[in-house]
Short mmCIF file of C-alpha atoms in Angstrom, two decimals:
data_model
loop_
_atom_site.label_atom_id
_atom_site.label_comp_id
_atom_site.label_asym_id
_atom_site.label_seq_id
_atom_site.Cartn_x
_atom_site.Cartn_y
_atom_site.Cartn_z
CA UNK V 22 93.25 -13.25 -39.75
CA UNK V 23 90.96 -13.77 -42.77
CA UNK V 24 88.56 -10.93 -41.83
CA UNK V 25 85.86 -13.12 -40.33
CA UNK V 26 84.23 -11.55 -37.24
CA UNK V 27 83.48 -15.02 -35.82
CA UNK V 28 86.43 -16.64 -33.97
CA UNK V 29 87.70 -19.97 -35.35
CA UNK V 30 85.52 -19.66 -38.46
CA UNK V 31 87.12 -19.19 -41.86
CA UNK V 32 85.68 -18.14 -45.16
CA UNK V 33 86.68 -21.42 -46.68
CA UNK V 34 84.69 -23.28 -44.02
CA UNK V 35 81.60 -21.17 -44.66
CA UNK V 36 81.71 -21.25 -48.46
CA UNK V 37 81.49 -25.06 -48.62
CA UNK V 38 78.39 -25.28 -46.39
CA UNK V 39 75.31 -26.83 -47.98
CA UNK V 40 72.13 -24.72 -47.86
CA UNK V 41 68.59 -25.98 -48.18
CA UNK V 42 66.78 -23.93 -50.83
CA UNK V 43 63.13 -24.20 -51.86
CA UNK V 44 62.34 -25.24 -55.44
CA UNK V 45 62.73 -22.59 -58.13
CA UNK V 46 58.96 -22.14 -58.36
CA UNK V 47 58.72 -21.33 -54.65
CA UNK V 48 61.70 -19.00 -54.89
CA UNK V 49 59.97 -17.09 -57.71
CA UNK V 50 56.72 -16.94 -55.70
CA UNK V 51 58.57 -15.58 -52.66
CA UNK V 52 60.42 -13.04 -54.79
CA UNK V 53 57.10 -11.95 -56.35
CA UNK V 54 55.48 -11.41 -52.93
CA UNK V 55 58.48 -9.46 -51.65
CA UNK V 56 58.57 -7.40 -54.83
CA UNK V 57 54.86 -6.63 -54.48
CA UNK V 58 55.42 -5.49 -50.91
CA UNK V 59 58.31 -3.27 -52.01
CA UNK V 60 56.10 -1.75 -54.71
CA UNK V 61 53.34 -1.10 -52.16
CA UNK V 62 55.79 0.56 -49.76
CA UNK V 63 57.10 2.77 -52.55
CA UNK V 64 53.56 3.69 -53.63
CA UNK V 65 52.66 4.63 -50.03
CA UNK V 66 55.80 6.74 -49.78
CA UNK V 67 54.93 8.63 -52.96
CA UNK V 68 51.33 9.12 -51.84
CA UNK V 69 52.55 10.49 -48.51
CA UNK V 70 54.87 12.90 -50.30
CA UNK V 71 51.97 14.11 -52.45
CA UNK V 72 49.67 14.53 -49.45
CA UNK V 73 52.38 16.38 -47.53
CA UNK V 74 52.94 18.75 -50.47
CA UNK V 75 49.20 19.40 -50.64
CA UNK V 76 49.07 20.06 -46.90
CA UNK V 77 51.99 22.50 -47.14
CA UNK V 78 50.30 24.35 -50.02
CA UNK V 79 47.02 24.51 -48.12
CA UNK V 80 48.70 25.76 -44.96
CA UNK V 81 50.49 28.51 -46.90
CA UNK V 82 47.28 29.54 -48.63
CA UNK V 83 45.25 29.71 -45.41
CA UNK V 84 47.73 30.88 -42.79
CA UNK V 85 50.49 32.73 -44.66
CA UNK V 86 48.82 34.27 -47.71
CA UNK V 87 45.35 34.40 -46.04
CA UNK V 88 43.64 33.60 -49.34
CA UNK V 89 40.21 32.80 -47.79
CA UNK V 90 40.24 36.08 -45.84
CA UNK V 91 41.22 38.08 -48.92
CA UNK V 92 38.49 36.42 -50.95
CA UNK V 93 35.82 37.21 -48.34
CA UNK V 94 37.10 40.78 -47.90
CA UNK V 95 36.77 41.30 -51.66
CA UNK V 96 33.31 39.74 -51.76
CA UNK V 97 34.51 36.64 -53.60
CA UNK V 98 33.64 33.02 -52.88
CA UNK V 99 36.64 31.51 -51.00
CA UNK V 100 35.87 28.16 -52.59
CA UNK V 101 35.52 26.37 -49.26
CA UNK V 102 32.71 24.43 -47.59
CA UNK V 103 30.39 26.78 -45.72
CA UNK V 104 31.46 25.58 -42.25
CA UNK V 105 35.15 25.95 -43.11
CA UNK V 106 34.72 29.36 -44.72
CA UNK V 107 32.92 30.59 -41.60
CA UNK V 108 36.12 30.05 -39.58
CA UNK V 109 37.86 32.84 -41.49
CA UNK V 110 37.10 36.55 -40.89
CA UNK V 111 36.09 38.81 -43.76
CA UNK V 112 38.49 41.66 -43.05
CA UNK V 113 42.01 42.46 -41.91
CA UNK V 114 43.04 44.31 -38.78
CA UNK V 115 45.40 47.29 -38.60
CA UNK V 116 48.33 44.92 -38.01
CA UNK V 117 47.74 43.26 -41.40
CA UNK V 118 46.50 40.03 -39.86
CA UNK V 119 42.97 38.68 -40.21
CA UNK V 120 40.70 40.47 -37.75
CA UNK V 121 40.86 38.81 -34.34
CA UNK V 122 44.05 36.87 -35.10
CA UNK V 123 47.38 37.50 -33.40
CA UNK V 124 51.01 36.40 -33.59
CA UNK V 125 52.38 34.14 -30.91
CA UNK V 126 55.49 32.07 -30.37
CA UNK V 127 55.11 28.31 -30.84
CA UNK V 128 56.22 27.84 -27.24
CA UNK V 129 53.14 29.76 -26.08
CA UNK V 130 50.85 27.31 -27.85
CA UNK V 131 52.45 23.94 -27.29
CA UNK V 132 54.89 22.14 -25.03
CA UNK V 133 57.09 19.06 -25.24
CA UNK V 134 55.71 15.89 -23.72
CA UNK V 135 58.66 14.08 -22.14
CA UNK V 136 56.72 11.18 -20.61
CA UNK V 137 58.87 8.04 -20.95
CA UNK V 138 58.56 4.36 -20.14
CA UNK V 139 60.87 1.35 -20.06
CA UNK V 140 59.30 -1.17 -22.48
CA UNK V 141 60.59 -4.03 -20.34
CA UNK V 142 58.16 -2.97 -17.61
CA UNK V 143 55.23 -3.71 -19.94
CA UNK V 144 56.19 -7.38 -20.31
CA UNK V 145 54.69 -8.97 -23.45
CA UNK V 146 51.96 -6.36 -23.90
CA UNK V 147 51.37 -5.57 -27.57
CA UNK V 148 52.14 -1.91 -28.30
CA UNK V 149 52.21 0.40 -31.30
CA UNK V 150 55.83 1.40 -31.87
CA UNK V 151 56.33 4.73 -33.69
CA UNK V 152 59.87 4.88 -35.08
CA UNK V 153 61.77 6.51 -37.93
CA UNK V 154 61.76 3.26 -40.00
CA UNK V 155 58.00 3.00 -39.41
CA UNK V 156 57.54 6.60 -40.61
CA UNK V 157 59.71 6.10 -43.69
CA UNK V 158 58.05 2.77 -44.45
CA UNK V 159 54.53 4.16 -44.82
CA UNK V 160 53.76 6.09 -41.61
CA UNK V 161 52.22 3.15 -39.80
CA UNK V 162 53.43 2.07 -36.36
CA UNK V 163 54.83 -1.41 -35.89
CA UNK V 164 52.64 -3.62 -33.71
CA UNK V 165 54.91 -5.73 -31.52
CA UNK V 166 55.46 -7.01 -27.96
CA UNK V 167 56.96 -4.43 -25.65
CA UNK V 168 59.76 -6.87 -24.77
CA UNK V 169 60.97 -6.66 -28.38
CA UNK V 170 61.66 -2.93 -27.99
CA UNK V 171 64.95 -1.90 -26.49
CA UNK V 172 65.81 1.24 -24.51
CA UNK V 173 63.62 3.97 -23.03
CA UNK V 174 60.72 5.22 -25.19
CA UNK V 175 58.25 8.09 -25.18
CA UNK V 176 54.81 7.11 -23.86
CA UNK V 177 52.25 8.69 -26.20
CA UNK V 178 48.70 9.88 -25.77
CA UNK V 179 46.67 11.67 -28.43
CA UNK V 180 46.51 14.24 -29.78
CA UNK V 181 50.23 14.78 -30.29
CA UNK V 182 52.58 15.70 -33.14
CA UNK V 183 55.92 13.92 -33.51
CA UNK V 184 58.88 15.80 -34.99
CA UNK V 185 62.08 13.99 -35.92
CA UNK V 186 65.22 15.38 -34.27
CA UNK V 187 67.52 13.72 -36.82
CA UNK V 188 68.40 14.84 -40.34
CA UNK V 189 66.43 18.12 -40.39
CA UNK V 190 66.79 18.25 -44.17
CA UNK V 191 64.33 15.32 -44.26
CA UNK V 192 60.88 16.42 -43.10
CA UNK V 193 59.40 13.91 -40.67
CA UNK V 194 56.27 15.33 -39.02
CA UNK V 195 53.77 12.77 -37.73
CA UNK V 196 50.44 14.16 -36.42
CA UNK V 197 48.58 11.62 -34.29
CA UNK V 198 44.94 12.52 -33.63
CA UNK V 199 43.96 9.09 -32.34
CA UNK V 200 46.01 6.39 -30.61
CA UNK V 201 44.85 2.85 -29.92
CA UNK V 202 45.91 1.01 -26.79
CA UNK V 203 49.52 1.59 -25.65
CA UNK V 204 51.74 3.60 -27.97
CA UNK V 205 55.48 4.18 -27.69
CA UNK V 206 57.74 6.38 -29.76
CA UNK V 207 61.45 6.49 -30.37
CA UNK V 208 63.27 9.22 -28.46
CA UNK V 209 64.54 10.30 -31.89
CA UNK V 210 61.19 12.14 -32.01
CA UNK V 211 60.04 15.22 -30.13
CA UNK V 212 56.43 14.95 -28.95
CA UNK V 213 54.64 18.31 -29.17
CA UNK V 214 51.31 18.75 -27.40
CA UNK V 215 48.92 21.72 -27.48
CA UNK V 216 48.82 23.74 -24.27
CA UNK V 217 46.02 26.12 -25.27
CA UNK V 218 42.40 26.11 -26.32
CA UNK V 219 41.74 24.61 -29.73
CA UNK V 220 38.98 27.14 -30.29
CA UNK V 221 41.36 30.10 -30.35
CA UNK V 222 42.88 31.00 -33.70
CA UNK V 223 46.54 31.97 -34.02
CA UNK V 224 49.04 32.62 -36.70
CA UNK V 225 52.30 31.06 -35.57
CA UNK V 226 55.38 33.24 -35.63
CA UNK V 227 58.99 32.27 -34.89
CA UNK V 228 60.03 33.05 -31.34
CA UNK V 229 62.55 35.88 -31.24
#
């Protein structure tokens, strides 16, 4: 046994095979295009990390530290557009929360969408496939025929937020406000959908 996974094929037989290679100029052109794509993917990844950090900071400011409410309560300009600033009260209630706000468990606000579909049943229909590699590669779904997708998938409809179940130390949260055509997601995601009115304001608290 020479370690080859292919029966009746040896390393010696493979190493002497002739391969057709494009001219050096074409090889360099191909390598340049692939390198450019790699650079673009890396740039998108860094931009997404920056945007996510900004979103986390904004969320903490608005819904943990209540900076806009404190500013309005103290008569200061919250530094927000007028329509956005109007969404925040100008005082705190006796419970320490912004007036009119309340604590609720996440489960009271949203529920898991477990709708699934067998891609094979969609034949060659083009679908948007939301997967972990698609998220890590720039947060854009892969457009491909349903027959190219194996195993059961989540059937998505917007708005929905996808949370990765794998590697919790790596944050993978994918909010989808708009979905075109048919969209499927890997079952490595949890699909969370709002179950309450979007006009009510809550401060989320861990369920105890």
